[in-house]
Amino acid sequence: MKRVIIPLIALSFLVGEEGNNTAINLDKMMLEINNKQYDKAIEQLEVIKKKDAQIHFLLGKAYFNKHLAYTDYKFAFQHFQKAKTSEAYYYLGLMYENGLGVPQNIKEALRYYKISTTKEAKYRLAMIYLEGKYVLKDPQKGLELLKRAAKMGDPRAQYELGKLYLTDNDIVTKNLEEAAKWIYLSASNGNFKPAQELWNRYKLYNYQNSQ
């Protein structure tokens, strides 16, 4: 209990400080609005709004990754809802998909994945459409999303896309140059072990110079 209370006390102190600073800034911004300095006021209001969203997102991520108890996921869910950022929407989709802190709800998971613009959300959507686990299988839609996520730099998407190009299948035609390109990028982005295994098994180093 003590281990949980201490960080929360420290956090409330920090939030209190942020709240005081925000109040002072709001007074200043009201004066700017009254003096018709609209652009200046808007710029500062946007900064405060973003900071507030970022605080909630970081709190949500901390609780999500801590997950020592079911309540940690509940707190994470609450903060992600308050953050209302694209990154938070991805985590909300993940939580609904897997029933973390909330009852599993695939419809809500898909909704949040679709409104998130992150590469992670596009990867999850791609795999859902490719596997047909929760929705009607749609290989072409899945491939399109997978390519978008891979181009945005998601190492899992790059790995899965590279795997597709290793053989002829009902989604893509075999293309070892493309496979080498995406498997190499996946390894470079931190997905080293599984990517290295495919790299060696299919001798993709023979096709790297063709990129």
Backbone as a chain_set.jsonl record, in Angstrom:
{"seq": "MKRVIIPLIALSFLVGEEGNNTAINLDKMMLEINNKQYDKAIEQLEVIKKKDAQIHFLLGKAYFNKHLAYTDYKFAFQHFQKAKTSEAYYYLGLMYENGLGVPQNIKEALRYYKISTTKEAKYRLAMIYLEGKYVLKDPQKGLELLKRAAKMGDPRAQYELGKLYLTDNDIVTKNLEEAAKWIYLSASNGNFKPAQELWNRYKLYNYQNSQ", "coords": {"N": [[0.834, -1.206, 0.0], [1.895, 1.226, 0.833], [3.787, 1.614, -1.123], [2.331, 2.372, -3.317], [0.959, 4.68, -2.492], [2.905, 6.672, -1.986], [4.063, 7.479, -4.576], [1.717, 8.593, -5.639], [1.154, 10.741, -3.968], [3.364, 12.341, -4.481], [2.876, 12.806, -7.141], [0.436, 14.223, -7.058], [1.312, 16.562, -5.947], [2.931, 17.542, -7.987], [1.022, 17.856, -10.002], [-0.538, 19.748, -8.793], [1.193, 21.929, -8.815], [1.375, 22.3, -11.57], [-1.269, 22.937, -12.047], [-1.506, 25.441, -10.718], [0.264, 26.996, -12.231], [-1.068, 26.88, -14.648], [-3.433, 28.281, -14.039], [-2.45, 30.866, -13.646], [-1.45, 31.379, -16.193], [-3.81, 31.308, -17.646], [-5.158, 33.611, -16.797], [-3.465, 35.521, -17.86], [-3.77, 34.939, -20.525], [-6.452, 35.527, -20.929], [-6.366, 38.282, -20.716], [-4.852, 38.837, -22.971], [-6.637, 38.011, -24.955], [-8.709, 39.84, -24.536], [-7.33, 42.072, -25.293], [-7.193, 41.675, -27.938], [-5.161, 40.053, -28.88], [-5.174, 37.562, -30.349], [-3.873, 35.406, -31.735], [-1.579, 34.946, -30.198], [-2.705, 34.194, -27.748], [-4.095, 31.872, -28.515], [-1.98, 30.208, -29.306], [-0.644, 29.755, -26.832], [-2.686, 28.569, -25.342], [-3.036, 26.206, -26.755], [-0.632, 24.939, -26.169], [-0.891, 24.447, -23.393], [-3.109, 22.768, -23.445], [-2.072, 20.567, -24.828], [-0.064, 19.76, -23.098], [-1.559, 18.905, -20.897], [-2.97, 16.737, -22.003], [-0.799, 15.137, -22.619], [0.228, 14.547, -20.088], [-1.824, 12.948, -19.017], [-1.684, 10.857, -20.863], [0.903, 9.821, -20.388], [0.64, 9.01, -17.722], [-1.312, 7.053, -18.068], [0.104, 5.22, -19.665], [2.126, 4.479, -17.905], [0.691, 3.183, -15.835], [-0.423, 1.159, -17.41], [1.813, -0.324, -18.272], [2.832, -1.08, -15.841], [0.955, -2.835, -14.591], [0.541, -4.561, -12.244], [-1.646, -5.285, -10.899], [-5.206, -5.773, -11.382], [-6.457, -3.333, -11.081], [-4.574, -1.495, -11.924], [-4.733, -1.514, -14.714], [-7.28, -0.465, -14.918], [-6.94, 2.165, -13.984], [-5.143, 2.993, -15.954], [-6.783, 2.885, -18.203], [-8.64, 4.909, -17.589], [-7.03, 7.232, -17.65], [-6.103, 7.192, -20.307], [-8.493, 7.632, -21.623], [-9.0, 10.255, -20.837], [-6.851, 11.55, -21.987], [-7.177, 11.556, -24.79], [-5.649, 11.411, -27.168], [-3.997, 10.429, -30.233], [-2.181, 8.374, -29.724], [-3.132, 7.473, -27.274], [-5.617, 6.494, -28.06], [-4.864, 4.236, -29.474], [-3.946, 2.578, -27.392], [-6.335, 2.304, -25.956], [-7.807, 0.852, -27.802], [-6.289, -1.498, -27.768], [-6.719, -2.332, -25.157], [-9.483, -2.793, -25.116], [-9.586, -4.81, -27.048], [-8.268, -6.938, -25.815], [-9.467, -7.173, -23.356], [-8.486, -5.768, -21.068], [-8.66, -4.317, -18.088], [-11.137, -3.5, -18.788], [-14.286, -4.908, -19.943], [-13.958, -7.245, -22.631], [-14.359, -5.932, -25.863], [-14.801, -6.021, -29.029], [-15.869, -4.436, -31.041], [-15.567, -1.822, -30.028], [-12.797, -1.842, -29.801], [-11.977, -1.958, -32.498], [-13.039, 0.468, -33.346], [-11.504, 2.363, -31.925], [-8.924, 1.726, -32.876], [-9.218, 2.491, -35.515], [-9.57, 5.269, -35.395], [-7.189, 6.08, -34.426], [-4.077, 7.348, -35.486], [-1.657, 6.16, -35.38], [1.239, 4.11, -36.097], [1.241, 1.706, -34.77], [-1.46, 1.151, -34.286], [-2.375, 0.857, -36.893], [-0.962, -1.402, -37.607], [-2.102, -3.336, -35.871], [-4.763, -3.345, -36.797], [-4.293, -4.197, -39.415], [-3.4, -6.854, -39.003], [-5.67, -7.964, -37.878], [-7.485, -7.882, -40.025], [-6.09, -9.445, -41.858], [-5.92, -11.924, -40.592], [-8.564, -12.456, -40.013], [-9.782, -12.782, -37.556], [-11.607, -11.454, -35.803], [-13.221, -10.165, -37.542], [-14.682, -10.259, -40.874], [-12.503, -11.849, -43.055], [-10.165, -9.942, -44.854], [-7.917, -9.78, -47.011], [-6.7, -7.903, -48.832], [-7.303, -5.377, -47.788], [-6.06, -5.69, -45.352], [-3.398, -5.974, -46.224], [-2.912, -3.457, -47.344], [-3.068, -1.8, -45.058], [-1.0, -2.939, -43.603], [1.228, -2.313, -45.159], [1.194, 0.463, -44.908], [1.689, 0.768, -42.159], [4.213, -0.413, -42.043], [5.73, 1.318, -43.657], [5.601, 3.516, -42.056], [7.297, 2.775, -40.094], [6.909, 0.693, -38.246], [8.258, -2.069, -36.639], [7.19, -4.666, -36.386], [5.227, -4.745, -38.35], [6.847, -4.426, -40.6], [8.267, -6.798, -40.475], [6.207, -8.749, -40.779], [5.289, -8.05, -43.311], [7.563, -8.513, -44.833], [7.718, -11.3, -44.473], [5.456, -12.121, -45.906], [6.281, -11.683, -48.53], [8.092, -13.693, -48.961], [7.13, -16.037, -50.06], [4.953, -17.298, -52.686], [1.588, -16.431, -52.441], [-1.918, -15.997, -51.567], [-2.069, -13.293, -51.297], [0.206, -11.682, -51.966], [2.692, -11.715, -54.619], [5.557, -13.77, -54.745], [8.569, -12.194, -53.825], [11.715, -11.73, -53.409], [13.469, -9.613, -53.185], [11.88, -7.552, -52.146], [11.184, -8.816, -49.775], [13.701, -8.997, -48.525], [14.235, -6.285, -48.193], [12.236, -5.404, -46.32], [12.549, -7.157, -44.148], [15.145, -6.575, -43.398], [14.84, -3.889, -42.579], [13.112, -4.283, -40.434], [14.76, -5.677, -38.643], [16.657, -3.685, -38.227], [15.13, -1.846, -36.861], [14.893, -2.866, -34.342], [13.631, -5.33, -34.075], [15.229, -7.698, -33.931], [15.983, -10.503, -33.485], [13.877, -12.401, -34.521], [13.774, -11.412, -37.162], [16.415, -11.707, -38.017], [16.603, -14.457, -38.033], [14.952, -15.221, -40.217], [16.319, -13.846, -42.178], [18.746, -15.235, -42.361], [17.858, -17.882, -42.877], [16.574, -17.764, -45.384], [18.59, -16.704, -46.837], [18.719, -13.941, -47.373], [20.511, -11.908, -47.589], [21.656, -12.094, -50.028], [20.025, -10.676, -51.642], [19.949, -8.11, -50.835], [21.379, -5.974, -52.0], [19.873, -5.412, -54.16], [17.891, -3.695, -53.533]], "CA": [[0.0, 0.0, 0.0], [2.764, 2.393, 0.957], [4.501, 1.812, -2.379], [1.413, 3.04, -4.244], [0.564, 5.996, -1.979], [3.993, 7.653, -2.095], [4.095, 8.114, -5.899], [0.515, 9.374, -5.882], [1.318, 12.009, -3.238], [4.326, 13.133, -5.263], [2.214, 13.201, -8.384], [-0.559, 15.26, -6.778], [2.07, 17.792, -5.73], [3.334, 18.037, -9.304], [-0.176, 18.298, -10.707], [-0.926, 20.999, -8.147], [2.063, 22.976, -9.356], [0.961, 22.531, -12.963], [-2.561, 23.617, -11.977], [-1.27, 26.846, -10.37], [0.858, 27.649, -13.396], [-2.111, 26.986, -15.659], [-4.342, 29.352, -13.637], [-1.758, 32.133, -13.921], [-1.415, 31.531, -17.643], [-5.164, 31.585, -18.139], [-5.405, 35.036, -16.541], [-2.666, 36.262, -18.833], [-4.359, 34.711, -21.848], [-7.707, 36.275, -20.983], [-5.967, 39.663, -20.99], [-4.439, 38.883, -24.374], [-7.857, 37.924, -25.767], [-9.381, 41.14, -24.415], [-6.525, 43.043, -26.045], [-7.257, 41.213, -29.334], [-3.946, 39.334, -29.253], [-5.773, 36.226, -30.462], [-2.902, 34.388, -32.139], [-0.713, 34.684, -29.054], [-3.508, 33.456, -26.766], [-4.368, 30.538, -29.068], [-0.737, 29.442, -29.263], [-0.383, 29.343, -25.457], [-3.756, 27.647, -24.946], [-2.744, 24.919, -27.386], [0.471, 24.333, -25.417], [-1.45, 23.937, -22.135], [-3.977, 21.636, -23.765], [-1.225, 19.437, -25.192], [0.607, 19.298, -21.881], [-2.545, 18.191, -20.093], [-3.198, 15.462, -22.668], [0.42, 14.341, -22.507], [0.306, 14.064, -18.704], [-2.753, 11.816, -18.902], [-1.179, 9.74, -21.655], [2.051, 9.239, -19.698], [0.107, 8.296, -16.564], [-1.955, 5.846, -18.582], [1.142, 4.286, -20.113], [2.816, 3.979, -16.708], [-0.195, 2.189, -15.211], [-0.585, 0.035, -18.338], [3.03, -1.137, -18.26], [3.035, -1.588, -14.477], [-0.012, -3.942, -14.529], [0.735, -5.503, -11.142], [-2.978, -5.671, -10.435], [-6.267, -5.419, -12.33], [-6.766, -1.908, -10.93], [-3.62, -0.72, -12.71], [-5.328, -1.379, -16.041], [-8.433, 0.433, -14.804], [-6.39, 3.523, -13.924], [-4.589, 3.264, -17.279], [-7.928, 3.138, -19.086], [-9.201, 6.228, -17.244], [-6.127, 8.29, -18.122], [-6.112, 7.188, -21.769], [-9.739, 8.283, -22.034], [-8.858, 11.698, -20.619], [-5.8, 12.077, -22.869], [-7.803, 11.795, -26.107], [-4.636, 11.573, -28.207], [-3.933, 9.297, -31.15], [-1.458, 7.303, -29.026], [-4.048, 6.946, -26.253], [-6.651, 5.716, -28.75], [-4.287, 2.913, -29.771], [-3.965, 1.784, -26.155], [-7.728, 1.989, -25.654], [-8.137, -0.257, -28.694], [-5.583, -2.675, -27.259], [-7.367, -2.753, -23.914], [-10.776, -3.376, -25.48], [-9.368, -6.051, -27.792], [-7.784, -7.997, -24.927], [-10.186, -7.178, -22.082], [-7.573, -5.321, -20.015], [-9.247, -3.221, -17.314], [-12.518, -3.346, -19.261], [-14.749, -6.129, -20.621], [-13.554, -7.299, -24.038], [-15.356, -5.368, -26.76], [-14.098, -5.919, -30.299], [-16.407, -3.294, -31.779], [-14.888, -0.636, -29.506], [-11.376, -1.959, -30.15], [-11.84, -1.561, -33.9], [-13.342, 1.905, -33.443], [-10.343, 3.133, -31.463], [-7.818, 1.504, -33.802], [-9.48, 3.23, -36.755], [-9.403, 6.716, -35.227], [-5.787, 6.345, -34.107], [-3.24, 7.475, -36.693], [-0.338, 5.609, -35.076], [1.663, 2.923, -36.842], [0.87, 0.538, -33.981], [-2.883, 0.888, -34.524], [-2.506, 0.364, -38.262], [-0.458, -2.779, -37.584], [-3.1, -4.206, -35.249], [-5.883, -3.456, -37.74], [-3.828, -5.018, -40.536], [-3.372, -8.261, -38.613], [-7.059, -8.383, -37.676], [-8.079, -8.137, -41.345], [-5.365, -10.536, -42.505], [-6.231, -13.182, -39.904], [-10.009, -12.663, -39.959], [-10.09, -13.309, -36.221], [-12.799, -10.818, -35.258], [-14.008, -9.615, -38.651], [-14.568, -11.008, -42.117], [-11.139, -11.75, -43.565], [-10.027, -9.034, -45.987], [-6.463, -9.742, -47.244], [-6.226, -6.696, -49.506], [-7.374, -4.283, -46.816], [-4.992, -5.968, -44.388], [-2.116, -5.683, -46.864], [-2.794, -2.001, -47.461], [-2.765, -1.272, -43.722], [0.321, -3.443, -43.218], [2.211, -1.5, -45.881], [1.215, 1.804, -44.299], [2.366, 0.652, -40.859], [5.624, -0.709, -42.317], [6.347, 2.547, -44.153], [5.686, 4.438, -40.917], [8.412, 2.331, -39.261], [6.595, -0.318, -37.232], [9.097, -3.237, -36.939], [6.363, -5.876, -36.523], [4.605, -4.653, -39.674], [7.912, -4.676, -41.57], [8.557, -8.232, -40.396], [5.09, -9.492, -41.363], [5.272, -7.75, -44.741], [8.684, -9.271, -45.389], [7.329, -12.711, -44.482], [4.51, -12.337, -47.003], [6.991, -11.678, -49.812], [9.001, -14.832, -49.055], [6.51, -17.109, -50.841], [3.732, -16.969, -53.41], [0.402, -16.679, -51.632], [-3.114, -15.359, -52.125], [-2.03, -11.853, -51.005], [1.256, -11.07, -52.796], [3.558, -12.608, -55.391], [6.89, -13.906, -54.147], [9.515, -11.161, -54.24], [12.76, -11.806, -52.389], [14.04, -8.269, -53.002], [10.983, -6.876, -51.195], [11.329, -9.517, -48.491], [14.98, -8.571, -47.943], [14.093, -4.88, -47.806], [11.427, -5.225, -45.113], [13.152, -7.917, -43.046], [16.31, -5.786, -42.972], [14.336, -2.729, -41.834], [12.569, -4.777, -39.168], [15.912, -5.941, -37.767], [17.27, -2.387, -37.914], [14.251, -1.132, -35.928], [14.87, -3.514, -33.03], [13.036, -6.671, -34.106], [16.424, -8.321, -34.486], [16.089, -11.96, -33.439], [13.065, -13.088, -35.533], [14.152, -10.957, -38.495], [17.709, -12.325, -38.325], [16.357, -15.884, -38.316], [14.481, -15.29, -41.603], [17.409, -13.32, -43.011], [19.712, -16.314, -42.573], [17.23, -19.07, -43.443], [16.302, -17.548, -46.807], [19.785, -16.086, -47.41], [18.236, -12.672, -47.943], [21.65, -11.023, -47.835], [21.937, -12.163, -51.473], [19.09, -9.788, -52.362], [19.969, -6.792, -50.198], [21.918, -4.964, -52.924], [18.9, -5.165, -55.227], [16.87, -2.777, -53.036]], "C": [[0.867, 1.254, 0.0], [3.449, 2.709, -0.366], [3.643, 2.545, -3.407], [1.129, 4.465, -3.813], [1.653, 7.04, -2.207], [4.074, 8.283, -3.481], [2.899, 8.992, -6.162], [0.575, 10.718, -5.166], [2.25, 12.923, -4.017], [3.675, 13.655, -6.529], [1.224, 14.318, -8.147], [0.111, 16.604, -6.535], [2.47, 18.414, -7.067], [2.145, 18.573, -10.08], [-0.661, 19.612, -10.132], [-0.11, 22.153, -8.67], [1.656, 23.335, -10.774], [-0.343, 23.307, -12.991], [-2.401, 25.096, -11.664], [-0.695, 27.618, -11.552], [-0.187, 27.877, -14.472], [-3.054, 28.136, -15.341], [-3.741, 30.721, -13.943], [-1.755, 32.403, -15.425], [-2.774, 31.89, -18.208], [-5.54, 33.05, -17.925], [-4.692, 35.895, -17.587], [-3.289, 36.141, -20.23], [-5.688, 35.439, -22.012], [-7.433, 37.744, -21.312], [-5.572, 39.822, -22.461], [-5.646, 38.839, -25.311], [-8.6, 39.257, -25.745], [-8.654, 42.234, -25.194], [-6.388, 42.667, -27.52], [-5.954, 40.597, -29.821], [-4.298, 37.842, -29.392], [-4.754, 35.131, -30.792], [-2.008, 33.97, -30.978], [-1.445, 33.838, -28.015], [-3.762, 32.026, -27.238], [-3.14, 29.646, -28.967], [-0.472, 28.904, -27.852], [-1.44, 28.366, -24.94], [-3.517, 26.252, -25.53], [-1.635, 24.186, -26.643], [-0.045, 23.712, -24.125], [-2.291, 22.697, -22.395], [-3.142, 20.39, -24.064], [-0.507, 18.869, -23.976], [-0.333, 18.459, -21.035], [-2.799, 16.812, -20.677], [-1.989, 14.551, -22.504], [0.584, 13.779, -21.103], [-0.592, 12.851, -18.529], [-2.251, 10.609, -19.684], [-0.026, 9.035, -20.939], [1.623, 8.472, -18.448], [-0.533, 6.978, -16.995], [-0.937, 4.803, -18.978], [1.882, 3.672, -18.927], [1.98, 2.905, -16.015], [-0.338, 0.956, -16.101], [0.626, -0.897, -18.276], [3.335, -1.724, -16.885], [2.243, -2.869, -14.269], [0.293, -5.012, -13.463], [-0.604, -6.008, -10.612], [-4.008, -5.209, -11.462], [-6.569, -3.922, -12.276], [-5.795, -1.027, -11.702], [-4.159, -0.494, -14.122], [-6.521, -0.428, -16.018], [-7.981, 1.892, -14.762], [-5.827, 3.928, -15.286], [-5.709, 3.649, -18.236], [-8.494, 4.534, -18.844], [-8.344, 7.359, -17.792], [-6.072, 8.343, -19.647], [-7.383, 7.855, -22.301], [-9.643, 9.805, -21.905], [-7.849, 12.324, -21.583], [-6.353, 12.431, -24.248], [-6.766, 12.118, -27.19], [-4.631, 10.323, -29.085], [-3.235, 8.102, -30.503], [-2.358, 6.65, -27.98], [-5.134, 6.086, -26.889], [-6.145, 4.321, -29.115], [-4.342, 2.024, -28.531], [-5.389, 1.411, -25.745], [-8.206, 0.833, -26.534], [-7.532, -1.557, -28.206], [-6.272, -3.232, -26.012], [-8.727, -3.381, -24.199], [-10.599, -4.701, -26.209], [-9.046, -7.215, -26.857], [-8.486, -8.052, -23.571], [-9.305, -6.803, -20.911], [-8.173, -4.116, -19.291], [-10.684, -2.932, -17.691], [-12.967, -4.682, -19.851], [-14.329, -6.104, -22.088], [-14.701, -6.815, -24.924], [-14.666, -5.091, -28.101], [-14.578, -4.726, -31.122], [-15.727, -1.998, -31.338], [-13.4, -0.655, -29.848], [-11.147, -1.491, -31.581], [-12.076, -0.07, -34.08], [-12.134, 2.739, -33.039], [-9.13, 2.935, -32.376], [-7.986, 2.364, -35.056], [-9.286, 4.738, -36.592], [-7.983, 7.09, -34.797], [-4.987, 6.398, -35.404], [-1.848, 6.868, -36.483], [-0.04, 4.376, -35.926], [1.268, 1.645, -36.103], [-0.587, 0.145, -34.219], [-3.098, 0.324, -35.922], [-2.012, -1.084, -38.354], [-1.501, -3.727, -37.001], [-4.296, -4.41, -36.172], [-5.513, -4.363, -38.91], [-3.898, -6.5, -40.191], [-4.784, -8.802, -38.384], [-7.714, -8.722, -39.011], [-7.387, -9.291, -42.067], [-5.732, -11.895, -41.906], [-7.724, -13.492, -39.894], [-10.465, -13.203, -38.618], [-11.388, -12.751, -35.668], [-13.742, -10.3, -36.346], [-13.882, -10.537, -39.855], [-13.179, -10.778, -42.697], [-11.106, -10.884, -44.82], [-8.536, -8.84, -46.261], [-5.962, -8.452, -47.873], [-6.25, -5.476, -48.591], [-6.27, -4.442, -45.78], [-3.631, -5.621, -44.951], [-1.88, -4.183, -46.975], [-2.408, -1.364, -46.13], [-1.369, -1.695, -43.266], [1.424, -2.638, -43.895], [2.323, -0.104, -45.275], [1.961, 1.787, -42.975], [3.859, 0.418, -41.052], [6.361, 0.542, -42.782], [6.495, 3.587, -43.047], [6.759, 4.004, -39.921], [8.089, 1.322, -38.187], [7.367, -1.603, -37.547], [8.308, -4.525, -37.109], [5.703, -5.902, -37.897], [5.635, -4.947, -40.758], [8.248, -6.163, -41.628], [7.467, -9.048, -41.089], [5.011, -9.268, -42.875], [6.396, -8.503, -45.443], [8.364, -10.746, -45.496], [6.394, -13.027, -45.641], [5.227, -12.477, -48.345], [7.945, -12.872, -49.983], [8.45, -15.964, -49.92], [5.337, -16.568, -51.657], [2.545, -17.31, -52.519], [-0.777, -15.933, -52.235], [-3.154, -13.845, -51.873], [-1.009, -11.139, -51.889], [1.986, -12.153, -53.594], [4.94, -12.617, -54.742], [7.856, -12.873, -54.723], [10.599, -11.061, -53.164], [13.476, -10.476, -52.171], [13.202, -7.473, -51.994], [11.096, -7.501, -49.817], [12.595, -9.054, -47.778], [14.884, -7.145, -47.422], [13.381, -4.741, -46.459], [11.982, -5.985, -43.912], [14.371, -7.168, -42.499], [15.868, -4.587, -42.133], [13.788, -3.146, -40.48], [13.687, -5.027, -38.162], [16.557, -4.641, -37.312], [16.455, -1.603, -36.891], [14.067, -1.861, -34.604], [14.275, -4.906, -32.989], [14.098, -7.658, -34.618], [16.349, -9.841, -34.565], [15.215, -12.667, -34.481], [13.433, -12.687, -36.963], [15.468, -11.605, -38.93], [17.545, -13.797, -38.694], [15.891, -16.073, -39.763], [15.569, -14.857, -42.582], [18.405, -14.424, -43.368], [19.088, -17.519, -43.271], [17.01, -18.942, -44.948], [17.464, -16.868, -47.543], [19.452, -14.761, -48.102], [19.358, -11.67, -48.183], [22.058, -11.032, -49.312], [21.096, -11.177, -52.278], [19.113, -8.348, -51.824], [20.418, -5.697, -51.155], [20.951, -4.626, -54.048], [17.836, -4.167, -54.812], [16.932, -1.453, -53.775]], "O": [[0.608, 2.21, -0.731], [3.672, 3.87, -0.71], [4.165, 3.256, -4.265], [1.062, 5.367, -4.648], [1.353, 8.173, -2.583], [4.146, 9.508, -3.58], [3.018, 10.022, -6.826], [0.102, 11.724, -5.695], [1.978, 14.11, -4.195], [3.895, 14.795, -6.936], [1.16, 15.265, -8.931], [-0.439, 17.653, -6.869], [2.369, 19.625, -7.265], [2.236, 19.611, -10.736], [-1.135, 20.484, -10.859], [-0.642, 23.23, -8.939], [1.596, 24.509, -11.142], [-0.533, 24.203, -13.813], [-3.076, 25.929, -12.268], [-1.108, 28.742, -11.838], [-0.205, 28.918, -15.128], [-3.444, 28.887, -16.235], [-4.427, 31.619, -14.433], [-2.026, 33.519, -15.867], [-2.877, 32.685, -19.142], [-6.174, 33.659, -18.787], [-5.248, 36.856, -18.117], [-3.327, 37.1, -21.001], [-6.014, 35.912, -23.101], [-8.165, 38.369, -22.08], [-5.915, 40.813, -23.106], [-5.681, 39.533, -26.327], [-9.06, 39.746, -26.776], [-9.264, 43.184, -25.685], [-5.587, 43.247, -28.254], [-5.663, 40.61, -31.017], [-3.792, 36.992, -28.659], [-4.777, 34.056, -30.193], [-1.718, 32.787, -30.799], [-0.885, 32.888, -27.469], [-3.657, 31.081, -26.456], [-3.238, 28.478, -28.591], [-0.116, 27.737, -27.69], [-1.124, 27.443, -24.188], [-3.768, 25.244, -24.87], [-1.681, 22.964, -26.497], [0.315, 22.583, -23.79], [-2.205, 21.707, -21.669], [-3.466, 19.294, -23.609], [-0.359, 17.655, -23.838], [0.06, 17.415, -20.514], [-2.842, 15.823, -19.945], [-2.129, 13.349, -22.28], [1.037, 12.646, -20.944], [-0.176, 11.841, -17.962], [-2.375, 9.472, -19.228], [0.021, 7.806, -20.888], [2.173, 7.412, -18.147], [-0.326, 5.934, -16.376], [-1.098, 3.624, -18.661], [2.223, 2.489, -18.943], [2.494, 1.847, -15.653], [-0.369, -0.168, -15.601], [0.473, -2.117, -18.232], [4.015, -2.744, -16.777], [2.791, -3.876, -13.822], [0.301, -6.208, -13.753], [-0.668, -7.045, -9.951], [-3.719, -4.36, -12.306], [-6.897, -3.313, -13.293], [-6.156, 0.082, -12.097], [-4.047, 0.608, -14.659], [-6.75, 0.319, -16.969], [-8.566, 2.75, -15.424], [-6.008, 5.065, -15.724], [-5.595, 4.62, -18.984], [-8.793, 5.257, -19.794], [-8.866, 8.332, -18.336], [-6.001, 9.429, -20.222], [-7.345, 8.559, -23.31], [-10.14, 10.545, -22.755], [-7.979, 13.491, -21.952], [-6.033, 13.483, -24.802], [-6.986, 12.995, -28.025], [-5.193, 9.291, -28.718], [-3.64, 6.957, -30.704], [-2.35, 5.43, -27.817], [-5.528, 5.065, -26.325], [-6.896, 3.347, -29.071], [-4.736, 0.861, -28.609], [-5.618, 0.313, -25.239], [-8.921, -0.055, -26.07], [-8.186, -2.599, -28.227], [-6.39, -4.445, -25.84], [-9.085, -4.389, -23.59], [-11.388, -5.624, -26.006], [-9.494, -8.34, -27.078], [-8.143, -8.882, -22.729], [-9.363, -7.447, -19.863], [-8.186, -3.011, -19.834], [-11.377, -2.196, -16.987], [-12.129, -5.504, -20.221], [-14.344, -5.047, -22.718], [-15.85, -7.225, -24.763], [-14.028, -4.053, -28.278], [-13.789, -4.084, -31.815], [-15.356, -1.173, -32.173], [-12.812, 0.384, -30.148], [-10.228, -0.716, -31.846], [-11.396, 0.581, -34.873], [-11.779, 3.701, -33.719], [-8.386, 3.884, -32.621], [-7.012, 2.896, -35.589], [-8.885, 5.415, -37.539], [-7.615, 8.265, -34.8], [-5.198, 5.589, -36.308], [-0.962, 7.046, -37.319], [-0.946, 3.696, -36.406], [0.992, 0.621, -36.73], [-0.911, -1.036, -34.338], [-3.909, -0.582, -36.112], [-2.578, -1.892, -39.09], [-1.76, -4.792, -37.561], [-4.788, -5.53, -36.312], [-6.313, -5.192, -39.343], [-4.391, -7.307, -40.979], [-5.057, -9.969, -38.666], [-8.416, -9.727, -39.123], [-8.032, -10.035, -42.806], [-5.841, -12.89, -42.622], [-8.115, -14.654, -39.781], [-11.413, -13.984, -38.542], [-12.193, -13.501, -35.116], [-14.916, -10.033, -36.089], [-13.083, -11.473, -39.857], [-12.732, -9.637, -42.816], [-11.912, -11.065, -45.733], [-7.945, -7.861, -45.806], [-4.904, -7.952, -47.489], [-5.339, -4.649, -48.614], [-5.628, -3.471, -45.379], [-2.796, -5.044, -44.254], [-0.775, -3.701, -46.727], [-1.534, -0.499, -46.075], [-0.649, -0.925, -42.631], [2.438, -2.32, -43.272], [3.42, 0.44, -45.146], [2.767, 2.675, -42.696], [4.679, 0.976, -40.322], [7.485, 0.8, -42.352], [7.39, 4.431, -43.089], [7.102, 4.758, -39.01], [8.905, 1.102, -37.292], [7.163, -2.183, -38.613], [8.704, -5.391, -37.889], [5.627, -6.952, -38.535], [5.333, -5.64, -41.73], [8.485, -6.714, -42.703], [7.765, -9.932, -41.892], [4.701, -10.191, -43.627], [6.198, -9.064, -46.521], [8.699, -11.383, -46.494], [6.519, -14.071, -46.283], [4.834, -13.284, -49.188], [8.54, -13.035, -51.048], [9.218, -16.763, -50.455], [4.796, -15.505, -51.351], [2.516, -18.378, -51.908], [-0.653, -15.311, -53.29], [-4.144, -13.188, -52.192], [-1.318, -10.112, -52.493], [1.905, -13.34, -53.282], [5.421, -11.593, -54.256], [7.951, -12.697, -55.938], [10.421, -10.394, -52.145], [14.027, -10.235, -51.098], [13.741, -6.809, -51.109], [11.103, -6.798, -48.807], [12.573, -8.754, -46.584], [15.389, -6.834, -46.343], [13.864, -4.047, -45.565], [11.893, -5.506, -42.782], [14.597, -7.133, -41.29], [16.461, -4.306, -41.092], [13.977, -2.443, -39.488], [13.59, -4.649, -36.994], [16.956, -4.508, -36.155], [17.004, -0.796, -36.141], [13.18, -1.513, -33.825], [14.396, -5.599, -31.979], [13.886, -8.357, -35.609], [16.628, -10.412, -35.619], [15.738, -13.462, -35.262], [13.408, -13.52, -37.869], [15.613, -12.004, -40.086], [18.255, -14.316, -39.556], [16.368, -16.97, -40.459], [15.717, -15.424, -43.665], [18.848, -14.536, -44.511], [19.706, -18.114, -44.154], [17.232, -19.893, -45.697], [17.342, -16.505, -48.713], [19.846, -14.507, -49.24], [19.171, -10.69, -48.904], [22.716, -10.109, -49.79], [21.4, -10.877, -53.433], [18.382, -7.484, -52.308], [19.878, -4.591, -51.115], [21.169, -3.676, -54.8], [16.971, -3.814, -55.613], [16.144, -0.55, -53.492]]}, "num_chains": 1, "name": "protein.A"}
